[in-house]
Amino acid sequence: MTRETERDGSPGVPRSVDVARLAGVSQKTVSRVFNDEPYVSADVRRRVLEAAGQLGYRRNNAARSLASGRTRSIGVVTLGTALYGPASLLMGVERAVRDMGYALRVVNTMEGDPAGLAGAVDSLLDQGVDGIVISEPIEEEEAGGDLSVRLSVPILVLGSPPPFTASAVLAGGGGADLMAQAVVEHLLELGHRTVHHLAGPQRWYAAKDRLAGWRGALAAHGRDEPPVFEGDWSAASGYSAGQELAADPDVTAVFAANDDMAIGLIHALTEAGRRVPEDVSVVGFDDIPVAAHVAPPLTTVRQPFNTVAQEGLKRLVHAIENPQAEALPASAPPVDLVVRASTQPPPPRTTPGRRRHSASRTRGAASGPPLPKGGSSTHH
């Protein structure tokens, strides 16, 4: 079959009626196929898609938007950062949005801007998005704790930013506390008496969540909770904390809240003559690409960024396109502990009952009262 031509003799833009004629189906059936509606047989769907491919047909999203009152766009609010966790999650969200036939609108916020989150949401609403993904990993303390925003579109919250009131509020990307618990249990099963923790900055929900998981696992096993060191996600802060941890001979296992800090920690321990893992086992979090290639290869938690993004966007699009239907259920994220060479059983205790050395706090280490219990998030 040849395409209809314009008056100047050039091929015209293929229409759904052309696809229907070539596939031997009705125009309504073509619409059902491209809207991914049920009650279309696999054979009919295949014929329609093959005909569309042969003709070079693309559905007219602008016309669909006018008919449906939707723009077929999804907005994303995310922190403007190159850190591995937020950047990886944003890439996963972008792929999932485009795979579902929607356009993407991204607004970055900046750390320390108290109006960043609310302003970003307002900007997306002004653009007429059909739904919003909030992937904002930082607590906005300066805003007085009241960033509640009323939204007329469904919202997907990845992590635990401030509350929103919307036509549908979906949560996703939780479970980092369970991942942290798996780290502690792995180290305790190896025979370590307790596990020290190098936490991330406590304005980050991810850091709070991992701290809560570490704390809960130690309590569940009746183990002592050592003082917490707080870094800033950088290898330099891990190195600084590692210098102090290396001076304490009772330290045999450390859980760092991300891989970069774990790598800096290993550097400091090795420099101080504390072998990893013979003297001190170290576990990170995220499974950044270089984690498998440091010396020793790093035991860490692999975060399911793509799975979180795909499932979350599927649920968000369902809420957008089926506003009267019940929300799709969320599944628990997998716990994927990648065991490599940076962990092993602790060395024999040569001086039982030795009193734990109390390290002073310097840059990269927590100071003042104990860090808060609890918290929630997904990503860093």
mmCIF file of C-alpha atoms in Angstrom:
data_model
loop_
_atom_site.group_PDB
_atom_site.id
_atom_site.type_symbol
_atom_site.label_atom_id
_atom_site.label_comp_id
_atom_site.label_asym_id
_atom_site.label_seq_id
_atom_site.Cartn_x
_atom_site.Cartn_y
_atom_site.Cartn_z
ATOM 1 C CA MET A 1 0.000 0.000 0.000
ATOM 2 C CA THR A 2 1.233 3.480 -0.782
ATOM 3 C CA ARG A 3 0.665 6.512 1.402
ATOM 4 C CA GLU A 4 -1.714 9.239 0.396
ATOM 5 C CA THR A 5 0.114 12.192 -1.061
ATOM 6 C CA GLU A 6 -0.200 15.921 -0.600
ATOM 7 C CA ARG A 7 -1.044 18.154 -3.523
ATOM 8 C CA ASP A 8 2.656 18.763 -4.193
ATOM 9 C CA GLY A 9 3.184 15.016 -4.645
ATOM 10 C CA SER A 10 5.073 14.430 -1.358
ATOM 11 C CA PRO A 11 3.903 11.671 0.962
ATOM 12 C CA GLY A 12 1.338 12.833 3.524
ATOM 13 C CA VAL A 13 1.627 12.228 7.256
ATOM 14 C CA PRO A 14 0.153 8.779 7.984
ATOM 15 C CA ARG A 15 -3.044 8.806 10.024
ATOM 16 C CA SER A 16 -4.699 6.276 12.265
ATOM 17 C CA VAL A 17 -7.217 5.561 9.493
ATOM 18 C CA ASP A 18 -4.313 4.534 7.234
ATOM 19 C CA VAL A 19 -3.058 2.147 9.907
ATOM 20 C CA ALA A 20 -6.540 0.726 10.355
ATOM 21 C CA ARG A 21 -6.925 0.146 6.599
ATOM 22 C CA LEU A 22 -3.553 -1.605 6.297
ATOM 23 C CA ALA A 23 -4.109 -3.741 9.405
ATOM 24 C CA GLY A 24 -7.674 -4.622 8.435
ATOM 25 C CA VAL A 25 -9.195 -3.297 11.643
ATOM 26 C CA SER A 26 -11.353 -0.376 12.718
ATOM 27 C CA GLN A 27 -9.947 3.028 13.603
ATOM 28 C CA LYS A 28 -11.248 2.496 17.146
ATOM 29 C CA THR A 29 -9.145 -0.658 17.428
ATOM 30 C CA VAL A 30 -6.040 1.303 16.436
ATOM 31 C CA SER A 31 -6.854 3.792 19.186
ATOM 32 C CA ARG A 32 -7.272 0.966 21.705
ATOM 33 C CA VAL A 33 -3.897 -0.505 20.780
ATOM 34 C CA PHE A 34 -2.042 2.798 21.138
ATOM 35 C CA ASN A 35 -3.828 3.606 24.393
ATOM 36 C CA ASP A 36 -2.815 0.151 25.679
ATOM 37 C CA GLU A 37 -6.424 -0.700 26.472
ATOM 38 C CA PRO A 38 -7.547 -4.247 27.294
ATOM 39 C CA TYR A 39 -9.743 -6.529 25.156
ATOM 40 C CA VAL A 40 -7.425 -6.432 22.144
ATOM 41 C CA SER A 41 -6.091 -9.800 21.049
ATOM 42 C CA ALA A 42 -2.361 -10.345 20.701
ATOM 43 C CA ASP A 43 -2.736 -11.013 16.961
ATOM 44 C CA VAL A 44 -4.671 -7.795 16.339
ATOM 45 C CA ARG A 45 -2.217 -5.776 18.443
ATOM 46 C CA ARG A 46 0.679 -7.230 16.436
ATOM 47 C CA ARG A 47 -0.972 -6.379 13.086
ATOM 48 C CA VAL A 48 -1.693 -2.808 14.158
ATOM 49 C CA LEU A 49 1.848 -2.216 15.409
ATOM 50 C CA GLU A 50 3.358 -3.744 12.272
ATOM 51 C CA ALA A 51 1.157 -1.553 10.073
ATOM 52 C CA ALA A 52 2.083 1.530 12.093
ATOM 53 C CA GLY A 53 5.754 0.696 11.730
ATOM 54 C CA GLN A 54 5.449 0.143 8.002
ATOM 55 C CA LEU A 55 3.706 3.482 7.515
ATOM 56 C CA GLY A 56 5.851 5.399 9.991
ATOM 57 C CA TYR A 57 2.754 6.332 11.976
ATOM 58 C CA ARG A 58 3.144 8.160 15.282
ATOM 59 C CA ARG A 59 0.173 9.026 17.449
ATOM 60 C CA ASN A 60 -0.647 12.703 17.772
ATOM 61 C CA ASN A 61 -0.020 13.445 21.417
ATOM 62 C CA ALA A 62 -1.038 17.079 21.019
ATOM 63 C CA ALA A 63 -4.475 16.031 19.813
ATOM 64 C CA ARG A 64 -4.730 13.477 22.577
ATOM 65 C CA SER A 65 -3.873 16.151 25.122
ATOM 66 C CA LEU A 66 -6.637 18.402 23.832
ATOM 67 C CA ALA A 67 -9.138 15.551 23.941
ATOM 68 C CA SER A 68 -8.144 14.290 27.389
ATOM 69 C CA GLY A 69 -7.338 17.579 29.088
ATOM 70 C CA ARG A 70 -3.869 16.250 29.936
ATOM 71 C CA THR A 71 -0.444 17.331 28.710
ATOM 72 C CA ARG A 72 1.102 13.842 28.928
ATOM 73 C CA SER A 73 3.992 15.279 30.887
ATOM 74 C CA ILE A 74 5.355 14.392 34.312
ATOM 75 C CA GLY A 75 7.352 16.760 36.471
ATOM 76 C CA VAL A 76 10.284 15.747 38.651
ATOM 77 C CA VAL A 77 11.654 17.700 41.614
ATOM 78 C CA THR A 78 15.167 16.624 42.523
ATOM 79 C CA LEU A 79 18.176 18.011 44.321
ATOM 80 C CA GLY A 80 20.748 19.547 42.000
ATOM 81 C CA THR A 81 23.631 17.209 42.809
ATOM 82 C CA ALA A 82 26.034 14.868 41.055
ATOM 83 C CA LEU A 83 26.054 12.388 43.952
ATOM 84 C CA TYR A 84 25.668 8.829 42.735
ATOM 85 C CA GLY A 85 22.372 7.947 44.436
ATOM 86 C CA PRO A 86 20.199 10.930 43.447
ATOM 87 C CA ALA A 87 21.731 11.063 39.964
ATOM 88 C CA SER A 88 21.126 7.341 39.371
ATOM 89 C CA LEU A 89 17.548 7.565 40.578
ATOM 90 C CA LEU A 90 16.880 10.560 38.315
ATOM 91 C CA MET A 91 18.233 8.624 35.310
ATOM 92 C CA GLY A 92 15.939 5.717 36.158
ATOM 93 C CA VAL A 93 12.932 8.045 36.470
ATOM 94 C CA GLU A 94 13.760 9.709 33.139
ATOM 95 C CA ARG A 95 13.903 6.347 31.332
ATOM 96 C CA ALA A 96 10.663 5.168 32.921
ATOM 97 C CA VAL A 97 8.803 8.391 32.062
ATOM 98 C CA ARG A 98 9.827 8.265 28.411
ATOM 99 C CA ASP A 99 9.106 4.518 28.131
ATOM 100 C CA MET A 100 5.537 5.247 29.207
ATOM 101 C CA GLY A 101 5.045 7.814 26.476
ATOM 102 C CA TYR A 102 5.196 10.916 28.653
ATOM 103 C CA ALA A 103 7.362 14.008 28.388
ATOM 104 C CA LEU A 104 9.654 14.894 31.284
ATOM 105 C CA ARG A 105 9.913 18.220 33.089
ATOM 106 C CA VAL A 106 12.748 18.480 35.634
ATOM 107 C CA VAL A 107 13.226 21.207 38.241
ATOM 108 C CA ASN A 108 16.352 21.104 40.384
ATOM 109 C CA THR A 109 16.445 22.460 43.907
ATOM 110 C CA MET A 110 19.568 23.561 45.733
ATOM 111 C CA GLU A 111 20.650 22.497 49.205
ATOM 112 C CA GLY A 112 20.090 25.294 51.690
ATOM 113 C CA ASP A 113 17.234 26.935 49.774
ATOM 114 C CA PRO A 114 14.232 26.824 52.148
ATOM 115 C CA ALA A 115 11.769 27.718 49.398
ATOM 116 C CA GLY A 116 13.303 25.349 46.846
ATOM 117 C CA LEU A 117 10.842 22.467 47.145
ATOM 118 C CA ALA A 118 7.638 24.514 47.204
ATOM 119 C CA GLY A 119 8.912 26.785 44.421
ATOM 120 C CA ALA A 120 9.837 23.796 42.271
ATOM 121 C CA VAL A 121 6.377 22.283 42.701
ATOM 122 C CA ASP A 122 4.718 25.602 41.786
ATOM 123 C CA SER A 123 6.874 25.825 38.662
ATOM 124 C CA LEU A 124 5.792 22.369 37.515
ATOM 125 C CA LEU A 125 2.143 23.078 38.195
ATOM 126 C CA ASP A 126 2.442 26.238 36.088
ATOM 127 C CA GLN A 127 3.689 24.028 33.236
ATOM 128 C CA GLY A 128 0.512 21.934 33.477
ATOM 129 C CA VAL A 129 2.126 18.569 34.303
ATOM 130 C CA ASP A 130 -0.201 15.614 34.842
ATOM 131 C CA GLY A 131 1.736 14.253 37.823
ATOM 132 C CA ILE A 132 4.800 15.020 39.921
ATOM 133 C CA VAL A 133 7.665 12.905 41.239
ATOM 134 C CA ILE A 134 9.325 14.252 44.387
ATOM 135 C CA SER A 135 12.869 12.940 44.720
ATOM 136 C CA GLU A 136 14.051 15.489 47.273
ATOM 137 C CA PRO A 137 16.419 13.857 49.751
ATOM 138 C CA ILE A 138 17.024 16.741 52.185
ATOM 139 C CA GLU A 139 15.015 17.955 55.140
ATOM 140 C CA GLU A 140 14.151 21.630 54.743
ATOM 141 C CA GLU A 141 14.655 22.783 58.318
ATOM 142 C CA GLU A 142 14.777 26.493 57.495
ATOM 143 C CA ALA A 143 11.179 26.440 56.285
ATOM 144 C CA GLY A 144 9.894 25.858 59.810
ATOM 145 C CA GLY A 145 8.812 22.307 59.005
ATOM 146 C CA ASP A 146 5.684 23.440 57.108
ATOM 147 C CA LEU A 147 6.089 22.782 53.396
ATOM 148 C CA SER A 148 2.693 21.204 52.952
ATOM 149 C CA VAL A 149 1.443 21.900 49.448
ATOM 150 C CA ARG A 150 -2.026 21.153 48.066
ATOM 151 C CA LEU A 151 -1.796 19.583 44.626
ATOM 152 C CA SER A 152 -4.463 18.893 42.036
ATOM 153 C CA VAL A 153 -2.402 16.147 40.374
ATOM 154 C CA PRO A 154 -1.150 12.768 41.643
ATOM 155 C CA ILE A 155 2.246 12.761 43.311
ATOM 156 C CA LEU A 156 4.880 10.074 43.771
ATOM 157 C CA VAL A 157 7.200 10.597 46.747
ATOM 158 C CA LEU A 158 10.529 8.777 46.563
ATOM 159 C CA GLY A 159 11.887 8.912 50.082
ATOM 160 C CA SER A 160 10.324 11.005 52.822
ATOM 161 C CA PRO A 161 10.150 14.706 52.033
ATOM 162 C CA PRO A 162 7.567 16.917 53.822
ATOM 163 C CA PRO A 163 3.892 15.969 53.476
ATOM 164 C CA PHE A 164 1.716 16.886 50.509
ATOM 165 C CA THR A 165 -2.026 16.896 49.974
ATOM 166 C CA ALA A 166 -2.895 15.694 46.489
ATOM 167 C CA SER A 167 -5.514 13.818 44.508
ATOM 168 C CA ALA A 168 -3.321 10.761 45.056
ATOM 169 C CA VAL A 169 -0.125 10.494 47.119
ATOM 170 C CA LEU A 170 2.023 7.461 46.374
ATOM 171 C CA ALA A 171 5.134 6.465 48.299
ATOM 172 C CA GLY A 172 8.058 4.558 46.855
ATOM 173 C CA GLY A 173 11.710 3.845 47.327
ATOM 174 C CA GLY A 174 11.595 2.869 50.983
ATOM 175 C CA GLY A 175 13.419 0.015 52.638
ATOM 176 C CA ALA A 176 16.902 1.470 53.156
ATOM 177 C CA ASP A 177 16.569 0.701 56.873
ATOM 178 C CA LEU A 178 16.128 -2.994 56.005
ATOM 179 C CA MET A 179 19.194 -2.828 53.784
ATOM 180 C CA ALA A 180 21.217 -1.323 56.634
ATOM 181 C CA GLN A 181 19.973 -4.051 58.969
ATOM 182 C CA ALA A 182 21.233 -6.658 56.499
ATOM 183 C CA VAL A 183 24.695 -5.075 56.648
ATOM 184 C CA VAL A 184 24.807 -5.252 60.445
ATOM 185 C CA GLU A 185 23.504 -8.822 60.515
ATOM 186 C CA HIS A 186 26.139 -9.880 57.980
ATOM 187 C CA LEU A 187 28.918 -8.473 60.170
ATOM 188 C CA LEU A 188 27.499 -9.911 63.395
ATOM 189 C CA GLU A 189 27.148 -13.337 61.763
ATOM 190 C CA LEU A 190 30.851 -13.170 60.921
ATOM 191 C CA GLY A 191 31.514 -12.902 64.657
ATOM 192 C CA HIS A 192 32.031 -9.173 65.245
ATOM 193 C CA ARG A 193 30.904 -8.101 68.728
ATOM 194 C CA THR A 194 29.452 -4.847 67.445
ATOM 195 C CA VAL A 195 29.488 -2.609 64.357
ATOM 196 C CA HIS A 196 30.574 1.016 64.220
ATOM 197 C CA HIS A 197 28.711 3.401 61.925
ATOM 198 C CA LEU A 198 29.966 6.212 59.728
ATOM 199 C CA ALA A 199 26.695 8.032 59.010
ATOM 200 C CA GLY A 200 25.828 10.472 56.274
ATOM 201 C CA PRO A 201 24.735 14.063 56.990
ATOM 202 C CA GLN A 202 21.602 13.937 59.086
ATOM 203 C CA ARG A 203 19.680 16.474 56.999
ATOM 204 C CA TRP A 204 19.453 13.696 54.396
ATOM 205 C CA TYR A 205 16.581 11.249 54.775
ATOM 206 C CA ALA A 206 18.797 8.493 53.394
ATOM 207 C CA ALA A 207 21.339 9.026 56.165
ATOM 208 C CA LYS A 208 18.630 8.951 58.834
ATOM 209 C CA ASP A 209 17.171 5.760 57.403
ATOM 210 C CA ARG A 210 20.507 3.936 57.336
ATOM 211 C CA LEU A 211 21.283 5.122 60.861
ATOM 212 C CA ALA A 212 17.901 3.808 62.035
ATOM 213 C CA GLY A 213 18.514 0.424 60.397
ATOM 214 C CA TRP A 214 21.987 0.129 61.973
ATOM 215 C CA ARG A 215 20.666 1.145 65.375
ATOM 216 C CA GLY A 216 17.684 -1.197 65.210
ATOM 217 C CA ALA A 217 19.774 -4.211 64.190
ATOM 218 C CA LEU A 218 22.232 -3.722 67.063
ATOM 219 C CA ALA A 219 19.351 -3.375 69.538
ATOM 220 C CA ALA A 220 17.618 -6.474 68.160
ATOM 221 C CA HIS A 221 20.772 -8.513 68.792
ATOM 222 C CA GLY A 222 21.475 -6.977 72.194
ATOM 223 C CA ARG A 223 24.772 -5.433 71.095
ATOM 224 C CA ASP A 224 26.444 -2.259 72.334
ATOM 225 C CA GLU A 225 25.866 0.861 70.223
ATOM 226 C CA PRO A 226 29.190 2.637 69.664
ATOM 227 C CA PRO A 227 29.445 6.411 69.134
ATOM 228 C CA VAL A 228 28.334 7.497 65.657
ATOM 229 C CA PHE A 229 30.635 9.398 63.302
ATOM 230 C CA GLU A 230 28.971 11.711 60.786
ATOM 231 C CA GLY A 231 30.451 12.384 57.349
ATOM 232 C CA ASP A 232 29.279 14.426 54.374
ATOM 233 C CA TRP A 233 29.128 11.600 51.775
ATOM 234 C CA SER A 234 32.659 12.392 50.529
ATOM 235 C CA ALA A 235 35.709 10.125 50.584
ATOM 236 C CA ALA A 236 37.548 12.907 52.435
ATOM 237 C CA SER A 237 35.090 12.752 55.340
ATOM 238 C CA GLY A 238 35.448 8.960 55.382
ATOM 239 C CA TYR A 239 39.206 9.368 55.560
ATOM 240 C CA SER A 240 38.893 11.818 58.472
ATOM 241 C CA ALA A 241 36.626 9.505 60.442
ATOM 242 C CA GLY A 242 38.883 6.564 59.579
ATOM 243 C CA GLN A 243 41.868 8.250 61.213
ATOM 244 C CA GLU A 244 39.988 8.296 64.516
ATOM 245 C CA LEU A 245 38.490 4.839 64.161
ATOM 246 C CA ALA A 246 41.933 3.424 63.374
ATOM 247 C CA ALA A 247 43.170 4.614 66.773
ATOM 248 C CA ASP A 248 40.605 2.458 68.602
ATOM 249 C CA PRO A 249 41.815 -1.154 68.781
ATOM 250 C CA ASP A 250 38.311 -2.363 69.658
ATOM 251 C CA VAL A 251 36.993 -1.359 66.230
ATOM 252 C CA THR A 252 36.693 -4.496 64.081
ATOM 253 C CA ALA A 253 33.733 -3.656 61.820
ATOM 254 C CA VAL A 254 32.455 -0.412 60.280
ATOM 255 C CA PHE A 255 29.336 0.246 58.220
ATOM 256 C CA ALA A 256 29.708 3.392 56.106
ATOM 257 C CA ALA A 257 26.502 5.006 54.811
ATOM 258 C CA ASN A 258 27.867 5.220 51.251
ATOM 259 C CA ASP A 259 30.694 3.753 49.200
ATOM 260 C CA ASP A 260 32.696 6.960 48.831
ATOM 261 C CA MET A 261 33.023 7.333 52.598
ATOM 262 C CA ALA A 262 33.859 3.629 52.879
ATOM 263 C CA ILE A 263 36.698 4.039 50.366
ATOM 264 C CA GLY A 264 38.111 7.028 52.275
ATOM 265 C CA LEU A 265 37.775 5.041 55.501
ATOM 266 C CA ILE A 266 39.741 2.106 54.075
ATOM 267 C CA HIS A 267 42.479 4.509 52.973
ATOM 268 C CA ALA A 268 42.859 5.871 56.513
ATOM 269 C CA LEU A 269 42.760 2.433 58.140
ATOM 270 C CA THR A 270 45.398 1.058 55.779
ATOM 271 C CA GLU A 271 47.590 4.103 56.265
ATOM 272 C CA ALA A 272 47.416 3.581 60.047
ATOM 273 C CA GLY A 273 48.458 -0.074 59.735
ATOM 274 C CA ARG A 274 44.956 -1.516 60.263
ATOM 275 C CA ARG A 275 44.458 -4.124 57.546
ATOM 276 C CA VAL A 276 41.113 -4.500 55.762
ATOM 277 C CA PRO A 277 39.560 -6.996 56.271
ATOM 278 C CA GLU A 278 42.079 -8.844 58.495
ATOM 279 C CA ASP A 279 41.850 -6.265 61.300
ATOM 280 C CA VAL A 280 38.748 -4.269 60.354
ATOM 281 C CA SER A 281 35.840 -5.250 58.094
ATOM 282 C CA VAL A 282 34.244 -2.421 56.097
ATOM 283 C CA VAL A 283 30.873 -2.302 54.317
ATOM 284 C CA GLY A 284 29.569 0.520 52.126
ATOM 285 C CA PHE A 285 26.229 1.353 50.534
ATOM 286 C CA ASP A 286 25.131 2.024 46.903
ATOM 287 C CA ASP A 287 27.501 -0.265 44.920
ATOM 288 C CA ILE A 288 29.041 2.510 42.827
ATOM 289 C CA PRO A 289 30.855 1.211 39.721
ATOM 290 C CA VAL A 290 34.317 1.500 41.293
ATOM 291 C CA ALA A 291 33.337 -0.457 44.436
ATOM 292 C CA ALA A 292 34.259 -3.801 42.842
ATOM 293 C CA HIS A 293 37.697 -2.516 41.800
ATOM 294 C CA VAL A 294 39.155 -0.932 44.943
ATOM 295 C CA ALA A 295 41.595 -2.829 47.144
ATOM 296 C CA PRO A 296 40.078 -4.827 48.660
ATOM 297 C CA PRO A 297 36.877 -5.027 46.592
ATOM 298 C CA LEU A 298 34.139 -3.492 48.718
ATOM 299 C CA THR A 299 31.254 -5.344 50.305
ATOM 300 C CA THR A 300 28.252 -3.073 49.838
ATOM 301 C CA VAL A 301 24.493 -2.775 49.322
ATOM 302 C CA ARG A 302 23.294 -2.460 45.742
ATOM 303 C CA GLN A 303 20.362 -0.067 45.499
ATOM 304 C CA PRO A 304 17.564 -0.971 43.042
ATOM 305 C CA PHE A 305 17.328 2.476 41.412
ATOM 306 C CA ASN A 306 15.812 1.277 38.122
ATOM 307 C CA THR A 307 13.301 -0.999 39.840
ATOM 308 C CA VAL A 308 12.190 1.782 42.171
ATOM 309 C CA ALA A 309 11.800 4.203 39.251
ATOM 310 C CA GLN A 310 9.940 1.783 36.984
ATOM 311 C CA GLU A 311 7.505 0.584 39.627
ATOM 312 C CA GLY A 312 6.916 4.090 40.978
ATOM 313 C CA LEU A 313 6.215 5.563 37.531
ATOM 314 C CA LYS A 314 3.908 2.687 36.644
ATOM 315 C CA ARG A 315 1.859 3.452 39.752
ATOM 316 C CA LEU A 316 1.913 7.204 39.078
ATOM 317 C CA VAL A 317 0.767 6.841 35.461
ATOM 318 C CA HIS A 318 -1.996 4.488 36.584
ATOM 319 C CA ALA A 319 -3.190 7.171 39.025
ATOM 320 C CA ILE A 320 -3.052 9.814 36.285
ATOM 321 C CA GLU A 321 -4.966 7.787 33.718
ATOM 322 C CA ASN A 322 -7.387 6.092 36.127
ATOM 323 C CA PRO A 323 -8.234 8.769 38.691
ATOM 324 C CA GLN A 324 -11.212 6.858 40.086
ATOM 325 C CA ALA A 325 -9.396 3.538 40.449
ATOM 326 C CA GLU A 326 -7.611 2.250 43.524
ATOM 327 C CA ALA A 327 -3.867 2.837 43.643
ATOM 328 C CA LEU A 328 -1.637 -0.002 42.495
ATOM 329 C CA PRO A 329 0.069 -1.664 45.468
ATOM 330 C CA ALA A 330 3.767 -1.078 46.112
ATOM 331 C CA SER A 331 6.135 -4.013 46.481
ATOM 332 C CA ALA A 332 8.942 -4.200 49.011
ATOM 333 C CA PRO A 333 12.302 -3.330 47.445
ATOM 334 C CA PRO A 334 14.836 -6.165 47.310
ATOM 335 C CA VAL A 335 17.721 -6.295 49.779
ATOM 336 C CA ASP A 336 20.823 -6.957 47.687
ATOM 337 C CA LEU A 337 23.944 -7.261 49.837
ATOM 338 C CA VAL A 338 26.960 -7.744 47.562
ATOM 339 C CA VAL A 339 29.598 -9.582 49.593
ATOM 340 C CA ARG A 340 33.158 -9.003 48.416
ATOM 341 C CA ALA A 341 36.591 -9.130 50.025
ATOM 342 C CA SER A 342 36.350 -6.250 52.526
ATOM 343 C CA THR A 343 34.625 -8.350 55.214
ATOM 344 C CA GLN A 344 35.671 -11.420 57.157
ATOM 345 C CA PRO A 345 35.556 -12.739 60.768
ATOM 346 C CA PRO A 346 37.297 -10.507 63.324
ATOM 347 C CA PRO A 347 40.835 -11.185 64.532
ATOM 348 C CA PRO A 348 41.303 -13.081 67.843
ATOM 349 C CA ARG A 349 40.956 -10.856 70.911
ATOM 350 C CA THR A 350 44.381 -10.782 72.550
ATOM 351 C CA THR A 351 43.501 -8.495 75.468
ATOM 352 C CA PRO A 352 39.970 -9.314 76.665
ATOM 353 C CA GLY A 353 38.194 -6.656 78.650
ATOM 354 C CA ARG A 354 40.236 -3.819 77.203
ATOM 355 C CA ARG A 355 38.482 -0.519 77.739
ATOM 356 C CA ARG A 356 37.216 1.159 74.604
ATOM 357 C CA HIS A 357 39.170 4.249 73.631
ATOM 358 C CA SER A 358 37.024 7.398 73.432
ATOM 359 C CA ALA A 359 37.927 9.257 70.269
ATOM 360 C CA SER A 360 37.593 13.004 70.056
ATOM 361 C CA ARG A 361 35.506 14.498 67.287
ATOM 362 C CA THR A 362 37.108 16.396 64.446
ATOM 363 C CA ARG A 363 35.950 17.367 61.005
ATOM 364 C CA GLY A 364 33.764 14.727 59.420
ATOM 365 C CA ALA A 365 32.782 13.269 62.799
ATOM 366 C CA ALA A 366 29.605 13.824 64.749
ATOM 367 C CA SER A 367 29.671 15.975 67.857
ATOM 368 C CA GLY A 368 27.214 16.945 70.560
ATOM 369 C CA PRO A 369 24.216 14.830 71.629
ATOM 370 C CA PRO A 370 23.421 11.420 70.100
ATOM 371 C CA LEU A 371 22.015 11.481 66.607
ATOM 372 C CA PRO A 372 18.219 11.180 66.354
ATOM 373 C CA LYS A 373 16.567 7.810 66.205
ATOM 374 C CA GLY A 374 14.390 6.912 63.263
ATOM 375 C CA GLY A 375 13.978 8.549 59.884
ATOM 376 C CA SER A 376 13.047 7.347 56.461
ATOM 377 C CA SER A 377 14.200 7.507 52.880
ATOM 378 C CA THR A 378 15.563 5.593 49.979
ATOM 379 C CA HIS A 379 18.360 7.116 48.134
ATOM 380 C CA HIS A 380 21.517 8.848 48.424
#
